[in-house]
């Protein structure tokens, strides 16, 4: 134990910032609000970019758009008032050229500083102005006539802002923290031989190179994140995350779980009663799950499968393995709509086999709720389907052996753990199956899910016709209205999806309401329905039900219909302002059509002008319907932070690493991690503690 404590103090990760000069309780609180509580946090608060004040450029050599530092004397000062107050200061140097400094905000004292002849040193990015180049709001310094100001020998770091602390103070604090950086040997955790092999600097040198790059440092590499110093830090961070996930997994494997070696009566019966045969992919994934469940160790498996790939039936089959053993299954879905759809499917499939399926959602209250809770607690309910309500404390299972979470990224890690814990007792935990229709690019899965087993249902059931995707400008809306009319005359059904930048339910609901009214007026012969997030659950349900049973021809909806809705007769979807949605969401929405045998189309309607990003997204949608390709593209366009929030993975945001950029390092990181776990678990421990600490809980827990 004491060896461990030594390790912590050596890591300095525990050293609080109050030990620095200038950090009282108020400053400490502001730093903490930004997640900065230890010396090490400051070491890892890396610059966003740099300013090069290590050289002076002759004014004549300035180029528009390229930041530089110059020195000269004030030649003229002009205070004007065109549309707003403006101060212009002309500065010239020996090169004989003149630069204009322009200020829109200034104080009288500042004006007084700029007497003609004053020596100034300034830094900024010149732009073409009325009279040659000018710099708006440069940073500047007044120099005395004989003053020798010297030049810095390192680039000036510009740090990500910390609210309430000025940039200069922040820089001073970080500089103080760096002065207390231990020497290279003390700080280093990785074997020197390894670093030499990889051609990477020590942690010590890497940190200094990031915070204080010497004059002449490769700024381009630094801002691209390809500098060896960044790579060094990113590598250790990726290693720490991988190690922690691996350790979590090892810890999970220490637990036992009920072995659900099937007698297969119910599985067979279910397979025989289905109106279809499993696809090869469904069969393969079910076999993988069946093998996991037969073991006396907890399964933690992620099933990825594109929308419509048929995950539900695989989940139902897995559930039957538990029910056959006299145990219970829970299936949680993020929305009531989706959960209810599961309920309907499972009831239709399982009740004829004599399996009791129970429903628990937020709206089940009072006596009904007590009754459900009792059925769950007594074990009478064999399969329990519901929403977040399943995770509440009052819900007690008799013998939960399998916890299934659908669209797991819409739940927090803690919620999933809460459900799992309902089946936990004395070293035994239930098996967990998580499902997602948001495919994770392979690179990301490697980093985020190295603690889970991943199965992919990478095949759609037969008989689906690919959805044709059309991209058109909103000006062509009238044509669409005609198209809807024709489709509905042919007995088809249509979705019209409204989106807005302002994601507040209320604004979107109003927009949907307006669209609903406009379309109802334009298409009087159609039965038009409306569903949005502000409606009561019962109203939503009624609207959806009416669409499902073909009582509604055209459904105007917000993105609440995103997941899980299954209406095979719907063959046309129009997405308004499609340019505002991300690829993953567009893909999810589009998956609502093309579920039947009729050729379907999805119209992505956009408001011009399109940004390049938006154009690329829409093009991607037009060209492919492969969820994995789309996910890769999404990663490329948006970066992993947005694609895969901490909610989804339980991974904290990376401080240095960027999965899209650094994915190439992963195989090496993984190999290294396996080696460390075997050869130096103590070291592995310290690496994890340095980067992650004890605060994070993981997806694998
Ligand atoms: P998702 O993976 O998006 O959750 P679902 O489980 O909702 O997909 O399945 C989509 C539809 O396909 C459902 O109507 C389901 O009954 C049907 N389905 C599932 N598997 C098959 C199959 N092998 N053959 C034909 N239809 C299937
Ligand atoms: Mg589903």
mmCIF file of C-alpha atoms in Angstrom, residues 267 270-271 273-279 282-283 286 289 309-320 331 342 345-346 349-350 404 433 435 457 461:
data_model
loop_
_atom_site.group_PDB
_atom_site.id
_atom_site.type_symbol
_atom_site.label_atom_id
_atom_site.label_comp_id
_atom_site.label_asym_id
_atom_site.label_seq_id
_atom_site.Cartn_x
_atom_site.Cartn_y
_atom_site.Cartn_z
ATOM 1 C CA UNK A 267 -35.594 -20.968 -28.782
ATOM 2 C CA UNK A 270 -39.757 -19.172 -31.284
ATOM 3 C CA UNK A 271 -37.751 -19.823 -34.432
ATOM 4 C CA UNK A 273 -43.238 -19.593 -35.049
ATOM 5 C CA UNK A 274 -41.561 -16.640 -36.754
ATOM 6 C CA UNK A 275 -42.964 -15.697 -40.157
ATOM 7 C CA UNK A 276 -39.393 -15.452 -41.489
ATOM 8 C CA UNK A 277 -36.056 -17.207 -41.316
ATOM 9 C CA UNK A 278 -33.101 -15.598 -39.618
ATOM 10 C CA UNK A 279 -30.558 -14.026 -41.903
ATOM 11 C CA UNK A 282 -28.654 -12.854 -37.267
ATOM 12 C CA UNK A 283 -27.901 -16.540 -36.884
ATOM 13 C CA UNK A 286 -27.190 -15.266 -31.943
ATOM 14 C CA UNK A 289 -24.472 -14.675 -27.754
ATOM 15 C CA UNK A 309 -31.243 -5.414 -39.626
ATOM 16 C CA UNK A 310 -33.454 -7.269 -37.145
ATOM 17 C CA UNK A 311 -31.827 -6.865 -33.757
ATOM 18 C CA UNK A 312 -35.037 -7.317 -31.805
ATOM 19 C CA UNK A 313 -35.552 -10.916 -32.722
ATOM 20 C CA UNK A 314 -31.964 -11.720 -31.804
ATOM 21 C CA UNK A 315 -32.563 -10.114 -28.417
ATOM 22 C CA UNK A 316 -35.764 -12.120 -28.028
ATOM 23 C CA UNK A 317 -33.938 -15.360 -28.780
ATOM 24 C CA UNK A 318 -31.256 -14.518 -26.239
ATOM 25 C CA UNK A 319 -34.005 -13.804 -23.745
ATOM 26 C CA UNK A 320 -35.503 -17.237 -24.278
ATOM 27 C CA UNK A 331 -35.270 -5.026 -22.087
ATOM 28 C CA UNK A 342 -40.576 -3.885 -28.539
ATOM 29 C CA UNK A 345 -43.247 -7.470 -30.994
ATOM 30 C CA UNK A 346 -42.285 -9.523 -27.978
ATOM 31 C CA UNK A 349 -43.846 -13.609 -30.549
ATOM 32 C CA UNK A 350 -43.630 -14.843 -26.980
ATOM 33 C CA UNK A 404 -30.738 -5.916 -22.620
ATOM 34 C CA UNK A 433 -26.489 -7.273 -24.137
ATOM 35 C CA UNK A 435 -27.655 -2.961 -29.025
ATOM 36 C CA UNK A 457 -25.494 -7.873 -37.907
ATOM 37 C CA UNK A 461 -33.364 -9.266 -44.220
#
